[in-house]
PDB file of C-alpha atoms in Angstrom:
ATOM      1  CA  MET A   1     114.779 101.116  86.459  1.00 44.00           C
ATOM      2  CA  ALA A   2     115.547  99.171  89.622  1.00 60.00           C
ATOM      3  CA  GLY A   3     112.820  96.950  90.984  1.00 72.00           C
ATOM      4  CA  PRO A   4     111.380  97.069  94.507  1.00 83.00           C
ATOM      5  CA  LEU A   5     113.618  95.983  97.416  1.00 87.00           C
ATOM      6  CA  PRO A   6     112.638  92.800  99.288  1.00 88.00           C
ATOM      7  CA  VAL A   7     111.567  93.423 102.895  1.00 89.00           C
ATOM      8  CA  SER A   8     114.191  90.883 104.096  1.00 88.00           C
ATOM      9  CA  ARG A   9     116.861  93.566 103.515  1.00 89.00           C
ATOM     10  CA  LEU A  10     115.650  95.377 106.646  1.00 88.00           C
ATOM     11  CA  GLU A  11     116.801  92.482 108.829  1.00 87.00           C
ATOM     12  CA  GLY A  12     119.581  93.363 111.256  1.00 84.00           C
ATOM     13  CA  PHE A  13     119.072  97.139 110.957  1.00 83.00           C
ATOM     14  CA  GLY A  14     117.916  98.997 114.072  1.00 80.00           C
ATOM     15  CA  GLY A  15     117.157  95.805 115.963  1.00 84.00           C
ATOM     16  CA  ILE A  16     114.738  94.407 113.367  1.00 88.00           C
ATOM     17  CA  SER A  17     114.722  90.620 113.692  1.00 89.00           C
ATOM     18  CA  ALA A  18     113.854  87.814 111.270  1.00 90.00           C
ATOM     19  CA  GLY A  19     110.644  87.317 113.286  1.00 91.00           C
ATOM     20  CA  ASP A  20     109.584  90.904 112.592  1.00 90.00           C
ATOM     21  CA  ILE A  21     110.259  90.431 108.862  1.00 91.00           C
ATOM     22  CA  LYS A  22     108.074  87.314 108.898  1.00 91.00           C
ATOM     23  CA  LYS A  23     105.235  89.226 110.609  1.00 91.00           C
ATOM     24  CA  LEU A  24     105.471  91.995 108.006  1.00 91.00           C
ATOM     25  CA  ALA A  25     105.407  89.480 105.134  1.00 89.00           C
ATOM     26  CA  GLU A  26     102.384  87.685 106.622  1.00 87.00           C
ATOM     27  CA  ALA A  27     100.543  91.011 106.803  1.00 88.00           C
ATOM     28  CA  GLY A  28     101.202  91.562 103.087  1.00 86.00           C
ATOM     29  CA  PHE A  29     104.322  93.758 103.235  1.00 90.00           C
ATOM     30  CA  HIS A  30     106.780  92.010 100.926  1.00 90.00           C
ATOM     31  CA  THR A  31     108.859  94.988  99.864  1.00 90.00           C
ATOM     32  CA  ILE A  32     110.540  97.874 101.671  1.00 91.00           C
ATOM     33  CA  GLU A  33     108.474 100.254  99.510  1.00 90.00           C
ATOM     34  CA  ALA A  34     105.260  98.735 100.862  1.00 89.00           C
ATOM     35  CA  VAL A  35     106.445  99.394 104.414  1.00 92.00           C
ATOM     36  CA  ALA A  36     107.625 102.935 103.668  1.00 92.00           C
ATOM     37  CA  PHE A  37     104.331 103.878 101.967  1.00 90.00           C
ATOM     38  CA  THR A  38     102.212 102.690 104.904  1.00 90.00           C
ATOM     39  CA  PRO A  39     100.972 104.867 107.763  1.00 92.00           C
ATOM     40  CA  LYS A  40     102.331 103.932 111.202  1.00 93.00           C
ATOM     41  CA  LYS A  41      98.807 103.098 112.396  1.00 93.00           C
ATOM     42  CA  ALA A  42      98.632 100.182 109.952  1.00 90.00           C
ATOM     43  CA  LEU A  43     101.966  98.747 111.140  1.00 92.00           C
ATOM     44  CA  ILE A  44     100.941  98.880 114.816  1.00 93.00           C
ATOM     45  CA  GLU A  45      97.840  96.843 113.959  1.00 91.00           C
ATOM     46  CA  ILE A  46     100.082  93.907 112.953  1.00 90.00           C
ATOM     47  CA  LYS A  47     100.149  91.388 115.777  1.00 89.00           C
ATOM     48  CA  GLY A  48     103.466  91.488 117.633  1.00 89.00           C
ATOM     49  CA  ILE A  49     104.653  94.889 116.368  1.00 90.00           C
ATOM     50  CA  SER A  50     104.814  97.549 119.074  1.00 91.00           C
ATOM     51  CA  GLU A  51     104.765 101.300 118.494  1.00 92.00           C
ATOM     52  CA  ALA A  52     108.504 101.577 119.165  1.00 91.00           C
ATOM     53  CA  LYS A  53     109.205  98.733 116.709  1.00 91.00           C
ATOM     54  CA  ALA A  54     106.962 100.366 114.077  1.00 92.00           C
ATOM     55  CA  ASP A  55     108.945 103.611 114.451  1.00 92.00           C
ATOM     56  CA  LYS A  56     112.225 101.719 113.958  1.00 92.00           C
ATOM     57  CA  ILE A  57     110.911  99.842 110.911  1.00 92.00           C
ATOM     58  CA  LEU A  58     109.650 103.069 109.298  1.00 93.00           C
ATOM     59  CA  ALA A  59     112.905 104.899 110.057  1.00 92.00           C
ATOM     60  CA  GLU A  60     114.975 102.152 108.402  1.00 91.00           C
ATOM     61  CA  ALA A  61     112.601 101.855 105.435  1.00 91.00           C
ATOM     62  CA  SER A  62     112.691 105.589 104.765  1.00 91.00           C
ATOM     63  CA  LYS A  63     116.515 105.466 104.606  1.00 90.00           C
ATOM     64  CA  LEU A  64     116.328 102.961 101.737  1.00 90.00           C
ATOM     65  CA  VAL A  65     113.383 104.443  99.822  1.00 89.00           C
ATOM     66  CA  PRO A  66     113.711 108.041  98.551  1.00 87.00           C
ATOM     67  CA  MET A  67     110.600 109.825  99.791  1.00 87.00           C
ATOM     68  CA  GLY A  68     111.611 113.491  99.854  1.00 89.00           C
ATOM     69  CA  PHE A  69     111.475 116.212  97.229  1.00 94.00           C
ATOM     70  CA  ARG A  70     113.181 115.963  93.861  1.00 93.00           C
ATOM     71  CA  THR A  71     113.309 118.264  90.862  1.00 96.00           C
ATOM     72  CA  ALA A  72     110.751 118.244  88.075  1.00 96.00           C
ATOM     73  CA  THR A  73     113.643 117.439  85.703  1.00 96.00           C
ATOM     74  CA  ASP A  74     114.139 114.169  87.546  1.00 94.00           C
ATOM     75  CA  VAL A  75     110.405 113.396  87.439  1.00 93.00           C
ATOM     76  CA  HIS A  76     110.357 114.203  83.710  1.00 94.00           C
ATOM     77  CA  ALA A  77     113.302 111.871  83.052  1.00 94.00           C
ATOM     78  CA  ARG A  78     111.572 109.084  84.958  1.00 90.00           C
ATOM     79  CA  ARG A  79     108.290 109.575  83.119  1.00 90.00           C
ATOM     80  CA  SER A  80     110.075 109.410  79.767  1.00 90.00           C
ATOM     81  CA  GLU A  81     111.186 105.873  80.699  1.00 88.00           C
ATOM     82  CA  LEU A  82     107.604 104.739  81.403  1.00 91.00           C
ATOM     83  CA  VAL A  83     106.493 101.709  79.449  1.00 94.00           C
ATOM     84  CA  HIS A  84     103.128 101.821  77.664  1.00 96.00           C
ATOM     85  CA  LEU A  85     101.188  98.640  76.866  1.00 96.00           C
ATOM     86  CA  THR A  86      99.581  98.453  73.446  1.00 96.00           C
ATOM     87  CA  THR A  87      95.805  97.943  73.327  1.00 95.00           C
ATOM     88  CA  GLY A  88      95.996  96.238  69.928  1.00 94.00           C
ATOM     89  CA  SER A  89      94.473  99.257  68.154  1.00 95.00           C
ATOM     90  CA  THR A  90      96.819 101.930  66.780  1.00 95.00           C
ATOM     91  CA  GLU A  91      94.081 104.585  66.960  1.00 95.00           C
ATOM     92  CA  LEU A  92      93.393 103.805  70.617  1.00 95.00           C
ATOM     93  CA  ASP A  93      97.136 103.764  71.420  1.00 96.00           C
ATOM     94  CA  LYS A  94      97.483 107.190  69.776  1.00 95.00           C
ATOM     95  CA  LEU A  95      94.628 108.539  71.911  1.00 95.00           C
ATOM     96  CA  LEU A  96      96.310 107.220  75.063  1.00 95.00           C
ATOM     97  CA  GLY A  97      99.739 108.617  74.179  1.00 94.00           C
ATOM     98  CA  GLY A  98     101.236 105.209  73.380  1.00 93.00           C
ATOM     99  CA  GLY A  99      98.946 102.809  75.214  1.00 95.00           C
ATOM    100  CA  ILE A 100      97.995 101.946  78.784  1.00 96.00           C
ATOM    101  CA  GLU A 101     100.495 103.605  81.120  1.00 95.00           C
ATOM    102  CA  THR A 102     102.361 101.459  83.657  1.00 95.00           C
ATOM    103  CA  GLY A 103     102.629 102.593  87.266  1.00 94.00           C
ATOM    104  CA  SER A 104      99.145 104.097  87.328  1.00 95.00           C
ATOM    105  CA  ILE A 105      95.462 103.110  87.421  1.00 96.00           C
ATOM    106  CA  THR A 106      93.368 103.192  84.255  1.00 96.00           C
ATOM    107  CA  GLU A 107      89.620 102.801  84.656  1.00 96.00           C
ATOM    108  CA  LEU A 108      87.405 101.585  81.806  1.00 96.00           C
ATOM    109  CA  PHE A 109      83.709 102.200  82.228  1.00 95.00           C
ATOM    110  CA  GLY A 110      80.704 101.805  80.012  1.00 93.00           C
ATOM    111  CA  GLU A 111      77.529  99.784  79.572  1.00 93.00           C
ATOM    112  CA  PHE A 112      77.536  96.050  78.893  1.00 91.00           C
ATOM    113  CA  ARG A 113      78.810  95.046  75.406  1.00 90.00           C
ATOM    114  CA  THR A 114      81.123  98.061  75.012  1.00 93.00           C
ATOM    115  CA  GLY A 115      84.363  96.027  74.955  1.00 93.00           C
ATOM    116  CA  LYS A 116      85.650  96.443  78.533  1.00 94.00           C
ATOM    117  CA  THR A 117      86.327  92.751  79.125  1.00 94.00           C
ATOM    118  CA  GLN A 118      87.608  92.255  75.556  1.00 95.00           C
ATOM    119  CA  LEU A 119      90.132  95.058  76.063  1.00 96.00           C
ATOM    120  CA  CYS A 120      91.253  93.396  79.317  1.00 96.00           C
ATOM    121  CA  HIS A 121      91.753  90.065  77.520  1.00 96.00           C
ATOM    122  CA  THR A 122      93.808  91.717  74.768  1.00 96.00           C
ATOM    123  CA  LEU A 123      95.992  93.568  77.317  1.00 96.00           C
ATOM    124  CA  ALA A 124      96.553  90.315  79.264  1.00 96.00           C
ATOM    125  CA  VAL A 125      98.400  89.059  76.179  1.00 96.00           C
ATOM    126  CA  THR A 126     100.044  92.249  74.858  1.00 96.00           C
ATOM    127  CA  CYS A 127     101.637  92.991  78.251  1.00 96.00           C
ATOM    128  CA  GLN A 128     103.826  89.901  77.657  1.00 96.00           C
ATOM    129  CA  LEU A 129     105.224  91.211  74.359  1.00 96.00           C
ATOM    130  CA  PRO A 130     108.772  92.618  74.206  1.00 95.00           C
ATOM    131  CA  ILE A 131     108.952  96.358  75.005  1.00 94.00           C
ATOM    132  CA  GLU A 132     109.847  97.319  71.414  1.00 93.00           C
ATOM    133  CA  MET A 133     106.569  95.712  70.244  1.00 93.00           C
ATOM    134  CA  GLY A 134     104.491  97.716  72.707  1.00 92.00           C
ATOM    135  CA  GLY A 135     104.503  95.158  75.515  1.00 93.00           C
ATOM    136  CA  GLY A 136     105.770  95.151  79.079  1.00 94.00           C
ATOM    137  CA  GLU A 137     107.830  91.927  79.086  1.00 94.00           C
ATOM    138  CA  GLY A 138     106.006  90.776  82.200  1.00 95.00           C
ATOM    139  CA  LYS A 139     103.268  88.488  83.402  1.00 97.00           C
ATOM    140  CA  CYS A 140      99.629  89.401  83.889  1.00 97.00           C
ATOM    141  CA  MET A 141      97.467  89.049  86.979  1.00 97.00           C
ATOM    142  CA  TYR A 142      93.729  88.853  86.406  1.00 97.00           C
ATOM    143  CA  ILE A 143      91.145  89.279  89.192  1.00 97.00           C
ATOM    144  CA  ASP A 144      87.705  88.414  87.857  1.00 96.00           C
ATOM    145  CA  THR A 145      84.549  89.188  89.841  1.00 95.00           C
ATOM    146  CA  GLU A 146      81.937  88.381  87.212  1.00 92.00           C
ATOM    147  CA  GLY A 147      83.182  85.040  85.863  1.00 94.00           C
ATOM    148  CA  THR A 148      83.765  86.458  82.376  1.00 94.00           C
ATOM    149  CA  PHE A 149      87.411  85.431  81.871  1.00 96.00           C
ATOM    150  CA  ARG A 150      87.820  83.190  78.813  1.00 96.00           C
ATOM    151  CA  PRO A 151      91.309  81.737  78.117  1.00 96.00           C
ATOM    152  CA  GLU A 152      90.324  80.952  74.525  1.00 95.00           C
ATOM    153  CA  ARG A 153      90.054  84.718  73.843  1.00 95.00           C
ATOM    154  CA  CYS A 154      93.659  85.093  75.039  1.00 96.00           C
ATOM    155  CA  LEU A 155      94.751  82.234  72.750  1.00 96.00           C
ATOM    156  CA  ALA A 156      93.196  84.013  69.759  1.00 95.00           C
ATOM    157  CA  VAL A 157      95.089  87.231  70.594  1.00 95.00           C
ATOM    158  CA  ALA A 158      98.330  85.255  71.117  1.00 96.00           C
ATOM    159  CA  GLU A 159      97.939  83.717  67.650  1.00 95.00           C
ATOM    160  CA  ARG A 160      97.597  87.180  66.131  1.00 95.00           C
ATOM    161  CA  TYR A 161     100.964  88.202  67.638  1.00 95.00           C
ATOM    162  CA  ASN A 162     102.602  84.836  66.741  1.00 95.00           C
ATOM    163  CA  MET A 163     103.116  83.980  70.407  1.00 95.00           C
ATOM    164  CA  ASP A 164     103.134  80.504  71.913  1.00 96.00           C
ATOM    165  CA  GLY A 165      99.601  80.033  73.272  1.00 94.00           C
ATOM    166  CA  SER A 166     100.451  77.673  76.122  1.00 95.00           C
ATOM    167  CA  GLU A 167     103.230  79.996  77.321  1.00 96.00           C
ATOM    168  CA  VAL A 168     100.891  83.003  77.202  1.00 96.00           C
ATOM    169  CA  LEU A 169      98.336  81.218  79.390  1.00 97.00           C
ATOM    170  CA  GLU A 170     101.073  80.089  81.818  1.00 97.00           C
ATOM    171  CA  ASN A 171     101.985  83.752  82.306  1.00 97.00           C
ATOM    172  CA  ILE A 172      98.473  84.796  83.305  1.00 97.00           C
ATOM    173  CA  ALA A 173      97.716  84.347  87.012  1.00 97.00           C
ATOM    174  CA  TYR A 174      93.922  84.197  87.382  1.00 97.00           C
ATOM    175  CA  ALA A 175      91.769  84.502  90.492  1.00 97.00           C
ATOM    176  CA  ARG A 176      88.002  84.605  90.822  1.00 97.00           C
ATOM    177  CA  ALA A 177      86.815  86.921  93.619  1.00 96.00           C
ATOM    178  CA  PHE A 178      83.587  85.875  95.322  1.00 96.00           C
ATOM    179  CA  ASN A 179      82.924  88.802  97.672  1.00 95.00           C
ATOM    180  CA  SER A 180      84.335  92.233  98.413  1.00 94.00           C
ATOM    181  CA  ASP A 181      86.464  91.030 101.370  1.00 95.00           C
ATOM    182  CA  HIS A 182      87.923  88.243  99.237  1.00 96.00           C
ATOM    183  CA  GLN A 183      88.625  90.779  96.481  1.00 95.00           C
ATOM    184  CA  SER A 184      90.732  92.849  98.942  1.00 94.00           C
ATOM    185  CA  ALA A 185      92.461  89.758 100.367  1.00 94.00           C
ATOM    186  CA  LEU A 186      93.560  88.758  96.850  1.00 95.00           C
ATOM    187  CA  LEU A 187      95.647  91.951  96.643  1.00 93.00           C
ATOM    188  CA  ILE A 188      97.775  90.792  99.601  1.00 91.00           C
ATOM    189  CA  GLN A 189      98.459  87.571  97.701  1.00 92.00           C
ATOM    190  CA  ALA A 190      99.132  89.645  94.576  1.00 93.00           C
ATOM    191  CA  SER A 191     101.858  91.668  96.284  1.00 91.00           C
ATOM    192  CA  ALA A 192     103.571  88.437  97.421  1.00 91.00           C
ATOM    193  CA  MET A 193     103.538  87.115  93.841  1.00 94.00           C
ATOM    194  CA  MET A 194     104.755  90.411  92.391  1.00 93.00           C
ATOM    195  CA  ALA A 195     107.703  90.387  94.794  1.00 90.00           C
ATOM    196  CA  GLU A 196     108.698  86.972  93.357  1.00 90.00           C
ATOM    197  CA  ASN A 197     108.172  87.534  89.603  1.00 93.00           C
ATOM    198  CA  ARG A 198     107.965  90.398  87.150  1.00 94.00           C
ATOM    199  CA  TYR A 199     104.376  91.367  86.443  1.00 96.00           C
ATOM    200  CA  ALA A 200     103.485  94.088  83.940  1.00 96.00           C
ATOM    201  CA  LEU A 201      99.709  94.243  84.361  1.00 97.00           C
ATOM    202  CA  LEU A 202      97.013  93.778  86.992  1.00 97.00           C
ATOM    203  CA  VAL A 203      93.437  93.573  85.703  1.00 97.00           C
ATOM    204  CA  VAL A 204      90.394  93.871  87.979  1.00 97.00           C
ATOM    205  CA  ASP A 205      87.230  93.102  86.019  1.00 92.00           C
ATOM    206  CA  SER A 206      85.058  94.521  87.493  1.00 88.00           C
ATOM    207  CA  SER A 207      86.179  96.517  90.501  1.00 92.00           C
ATOM    208  CA  THR A 208      82.672  97.478  91.628  1.00 92.00           C
ATOM    209  CA  ALA A 209      80.330  94.584  90.733  1.00 92.00           C
ATOM    210  CA  LEU A 210      80.667  92.861  94.127  1.00 93.00           C
ATOM    211  CA  TYR A 211      80.260  96.124  96.038  1.00 93.00           C
ATOM    212  CA  ARG A 212      76.953  96.675  94.283  1.00 90.00           C
ATOM    213  CA  THR A 213      75.600  93.431  95.710  1.00 92.00           C
ATOM    214  CA  ASP A 214      77.453  93.109  99.051  1.00 93.00           C
ATOM    215  CA  PHE A 215      76.255  96.520 100.217  1.00 92.00           C
ATOM    216  CA  SER A 216      72.752  97.689  99.466  1.00 88.00           C
ATOM    217  CA  GLY A 217      70.792 100.868 100.004  1.00 86.00           C
ATOM    218  CA  ARG A 218      71.805 104.211 101.425  1.00 89.00           C
ATOM    219  CA  GLY A 219      72.216 102.827 104.942  1.00 91.00           C
ATOM    220  CA  GLU A 220      75.353 100.924 103.887  1.00 93.00           C
ATOM    221  CA  LEU A 221      76.656 103.550 101.482  1.00 92.00           C
ATOM    222  CA  SER A 222      79.331 104.934 103.785  1.00 93.00           C
ATOM    223  CA  ALA A 223      80.591 101.435 104.713  1.00 94.00           C
ATOM    224  CA  ARG A 224      80.707 100.535 101.017  1.00 94.00           C
ATOM    225  CA  GLN A 225      82.658 103.646 100.057  1.00 94.00           C
ATOM    226  CA  MET A 226      85.173 103.145 102.890  1.00 94.00           C
ATOM    227  CA  HIS A 227      85.744  99.520 101.880  1.00 95.00           C
ATOM    228  CA  LEU A 228      86.055 100.516  98.218  1.00 95.00           C
ATOM    229  CA  ALA A 229      88.473 103.331  99.097  1.00 95.00           C
ATOM    230  CA  ARG A 230      90.735 100.883 100.968  1.00 93.00           C
ATOM    231  CA  PHE A 231      90.669  98.486  98.015  1.00 95.00           C
ATOM    232  CA  LEU A 232      91.564 101.279  95.563  1.00 95.00           C
ATOM    233  CA  ARG A 233      94.337 102.520  97.845  1.00 94.00           C
ATOM    234  CA  ALA A 234      95.825  99.007  97.866  1.00 93.00           C
ATOM    235  CA  LEU A 235      95.642  98.947  94.052  1.00 95.00           C
ATOM    236  CA  LEU A 236      97.451 102.275  93.838  1.00 94.00           C
ATOM    237  CA  ARG A 237     100.107 100.981  96.208  1.00 92.00           C
ATOM    238  CA  LEU A 238     100.758  97.995  93.914  1.00 93.00           C
ATOM    239  CA  ALA A 239     101.075 100.367  90.949  1.00 93.00           C
ATOM    240  CA  ASP A 240     103.538 102.589  92.853  1.00 91.00           C
ATOM    241  CA  GLU A 241     105.504  99.748  94.370  1.00 90.00           C
ATOM    242  CA  PHE A 242     105.933  97.392  91.412  1.00 92.00           C
ATOM    243  CA  GLY A 243     105.340  99.778  88.502  1.00 93.00           C
ATOM    244  CA  VAL A 244     102.584  97.570  87.079  1.00 95.00           C
ATOM    245  CA  ALA A 245      99.797  98.943  84.922  1.00 96.00           C
ATOM    246  CA  VAL A 246      96.510  98.578  86.819  1.00 97.00           C
ATOM    247  CA  VAL A 247      93.420  98.323  84.616  1.00 97.00           C
ATOM    248  CA  MET A 248      90.044  98.121  86.290  1.00 96.00           C
ATOM    249  CA  THR A 249      86.620  98.067  84.733  1.00 95.00           C
ATOM    250  CA  ASN A 250      83.607  99.802  86.207  1.00 95.00           C
ATOM    251  CA  GLN A 251      79.893  99.640  85.593  1.00 92.00           C
ATOM    252  CA  VAL A 252      77.564 102.547  84.874  1.00 90.00           C
ATOM    253  CA  VAL A 253      74.314 103.732  86.368  1.00 87.00           C
ATOM    254  CA  ALA A 254      71.577 105.532  84.447  1.00 83.00           C
ATOM    255  CA  GLN A 255      70.620 108.925  85.865  1.00 79.00           C
ATOM    256  CA  VAL A 256      66.881 108.812  86.239  1.00 76.00           C
ATOM    257  CA  ASP A 257      66.399 112.056  88.147  1.00 69.00           C
ATOM    258  CA  GLY A 258      64.445 113.879  85.435  1.00 61.00           C
ATOM    259  CA  GLY A 259      66.289 117.172  84.920  1.00 61.00           C
ATOM    260  CA  ALA A 260      69.808 115.817  84.489  1.00 57.00           C
ATOM    261  CA  ALA A 261      68.682 113.032  82.178  1.00 56.00           C
ATOM    262  CA  MET A 262      66.654 115.328  79.954  1.00 62.00           C
ATOM    263  CA  PHE A 263      69.438 117.746  79.111  1.00 65.00           C
ATOM    264  CA  SER A 264      72.472 115.484  78.853  1.00 64.00           C
ATOM    265  CA  ALA A 265      72.793 113.510  75.639  1.00 66.00           C
ATOM    266  CA  ASP A 266      74.139 110.464  77.461  1.00 68.00           C
ATOM    267  CA  PRO A 267      72.601 110.124  80.928  1.00 70.00           C
ATOM    268  CA  LYS A 268      74.984 107.425  82.182  1.00 84.00           C
ATOM    269  CA  LYS A 269      77.660 107.887  84.786  1.00 88.00           C
ATOM    270  CA  PRO A 270      80.208 105.527  86.384  1.00 90.00           C
ATOM    271  CA  ILE A 271      79.337 104.123  89.803  1.00 88.00           C
ATOM    272  CA  GLY A 272      81.570 104.420  92.859  1.00 89.00           C
ATOM    273  CA  GLY A 273      81.145 108.178  93.176  1.00 87.00           C
ATOM    274  CA  ASN A 274      83.967 110.584  93.928  1.00 91.00           C
ATOM    275  CA  ILE A 275      86.110 107.966  95.673  1.00 92.00           C
ATOM    276  CA  MET A 276      86.325 106.004  92.439  1.00 92.00           C
ATOM    277  CA  ALA A 277      86.873 109.170  90.398  1.00 91.00           C
ATOM    278  CA  HIS A 278      89.829 110.349  92.484  1.00 93.00           C
ATOM    279  CA  ALA A 279      91.502 106.926  92.683  1.00 93.00           C
ATOM    280  CA  SER A 280      91.936 106.361  88.965  1.00 94.00           C
ATOM    281  CA  THR A 281      94.629 108.263  87.093  1.00 94.00           C
ATOM    282  CA  THR A 282      92.981 107.933  83.682  1.00 96.00           C
ATOM    283  CA  ARG A 283      89.290 107.246  83.129  1.00 95.00           C
ATOM    284  CA  LEU A 284      88.137 105.976  79.749  1.00 96.00           C
ATOM    285  CA  TYR A 285      84.497 105.927  78.720  1.00 95.00           C
ATOM    286  CA  LEU A 286      83.579 103.203  76.225  1.00 95.00           C
ATOM    287  CA  ARG A 287      80.392 103.263  74.204  1.00 93.00           C
ATOM    288  CA  LYS A 288      78.908 101.365  71.284  1.00 93.00           C
ATOM    289  CA  GLY A 289      79.385 102.441  67.688  1.00 91.00           C
ATOM    290  CA  ARG A 290      78.047 100.867  64.491  1.00 90.00           C
ATOM    291  CA  GLY A 291      78.311  97.077  64.247  1.00 88.00           C
ATOM    292  CA  GLU A 292      81.584  95.846  65.702  1.00 88.00           C
ATOM    293  CA  THR A 293      82.999  99.327  66.323  1.00 94.00           C
ATOM    294  CA  ARG A 294      83.261 100.926  69.733  1.00 95.00           C
ATOM    295  CA  ILE A 295      84.219 104.468  70.737  1.00 95.00           C
ATOM    296  CA  CYS A 296      86.616 105.291  73.552  1.00 96.00           C
ATOM    297  CA  LYS A 297      86.578 108.764  75.085  1.00 95.00           C
ATOM    298  CA  VAL A 298      89.137 110.150  77.542  1.00 95.00           C
ATOM    299  CA  TYR A 299      86.813 111.140  80.387  1.00 93.00           C
ATOM    300  CA  ASP A 300      89.465 112.286  82.836  1.00 93.00           C
ATOM    301  CA  SER A 301      93.271 112.318  82.698  1.00 95.00           C
ATOM    302  CA  PRO A 302      96.052 114.504  84.110  1.00 94.00           C
ATOM    303  CA  CYS A 303      97.794 114.801  80.742  1.00 92.00           C
ATOM    304  CA  LEU A 304      95.651 113.477  77.867  1.00 93.00           C
ATOM    305  CA  PRO A 305      93.271 115.812  76.005  1.00 93.00           C
ATOM    306  CA  GLU A 306      89.552 114.967  76.016  1.00 93.00           C
ATOM    307  CA  ALA A 307      89.372 113.252  72.648  1.00 95.00           C
ATOM    308  CA  GLU A 308      87.808 110.142  71.132  1.00 95.00           C
ATOM    309  CA  ALA A 309      89.066 107.154  69.157  1.00 95.00           C
ATOM    310  CA  MET A 310      87.301 104.365  67.358  1.00 95.00           C
ATOM    311  CA  PHE A 311      88.289 100.713  67.640  1.00 95.00           C
ATOM    312  CA  ALA A 312      86.769  97.364  66.749  1.00 95.00           C
ATOM    313  CA  ILE A 313      86.225  94.102  68.599  1.00 94.00           C
ATOM    314  CA  THR A 314      87.385  91.291  66.320  1.00 93.00           C
ATOM    315  CA  ALA A 315      87.857  87.536  66.659  1.00 92.00           C
ATOM    316  CA  ASP A 316      91.462  88.133  67.690  1.00 91.00           C
ATOM    317  CA  GLY A 317      90.928  90.881  70.264  1.00 92.00           C
ATOM    318  CA  ILE A 318      90.879  94.647  69.945  1.00 93.00           C
ATOM    319  CA  SER A 319      92.034  96.170  66.660  1.00 93.00           C
ATOM    320  CA  ASP A 320      91.471  99.190  64.415  1.00 93.00           C
ATOM    321  CA  ALA A 321      88.037  99.844  63.010  1.00 90.00           C
ATOM    322  CA  GLN A 322      87.802  99.063  59.284  1.00 84.00           C
ATOM    323  CA  GLU A 323      86.219 101.990  57.490  1.00 68.00           C
TER     324      GLU A 323
END
């Protein structure tokens, strides 16, 4: 599968100058796909790009990026080439149809201590494995909002797969996000880095923690949801553009409104509302089992059945539960 086209290839077409390319790159558009997938309104907002210039840029970009209809046969052939990243547990991989799918967003939600961050750490290593071993042969990008990233966990997983620890850590690009605006700004930097090197995975742990504290109460709810929607749209664009697997974790909220809580066995639901629900392709609900075991349930997916799998959190990452 061919990679994304660098935005510099637009230069010279339809009167697009090197200066225009530089402006696009500074605004976070590093590939022709990024330009083609963007509404005209967003291009006009870039300083120094007029409406006429935006029209020209979009016209040239759409010539290079196929954006029309194609047959379902073609889509099926493309999907059969999709790479899946192993989670480290064969049971969990089976549930997910081979592992975490690249080119789409997978959301992990659950209470604390259900293995969300541990699964992210394991994936950060397995995405570097060769494709025949269930990897993605690419680097990992890790955006951490809660300060829970621990390189020593990655080293333990690397040892399990007989990988060189120092090389594994070199291939993980880590950033700590300190507020919701910073979290969105990091994605612009991410697209620049993805245009330079091959990345297989982007982890955001957790996608909603900062929104819970930066915006409070019902008065700021609509502003929070709009900001979150823009962030999720940018994540989806990275998945479409570079074919990376995007894995984001989400927190839960307990339903305390009497009726609902009384009749449902598990009165917890993911936060972020409908905006969050529609943005993720696959939603996985993690909950505690006995001892070290955890249970993963497919909560929402366009093609996976609603089933459950059991896995364990071990010293060397996620693996199968020992009966």
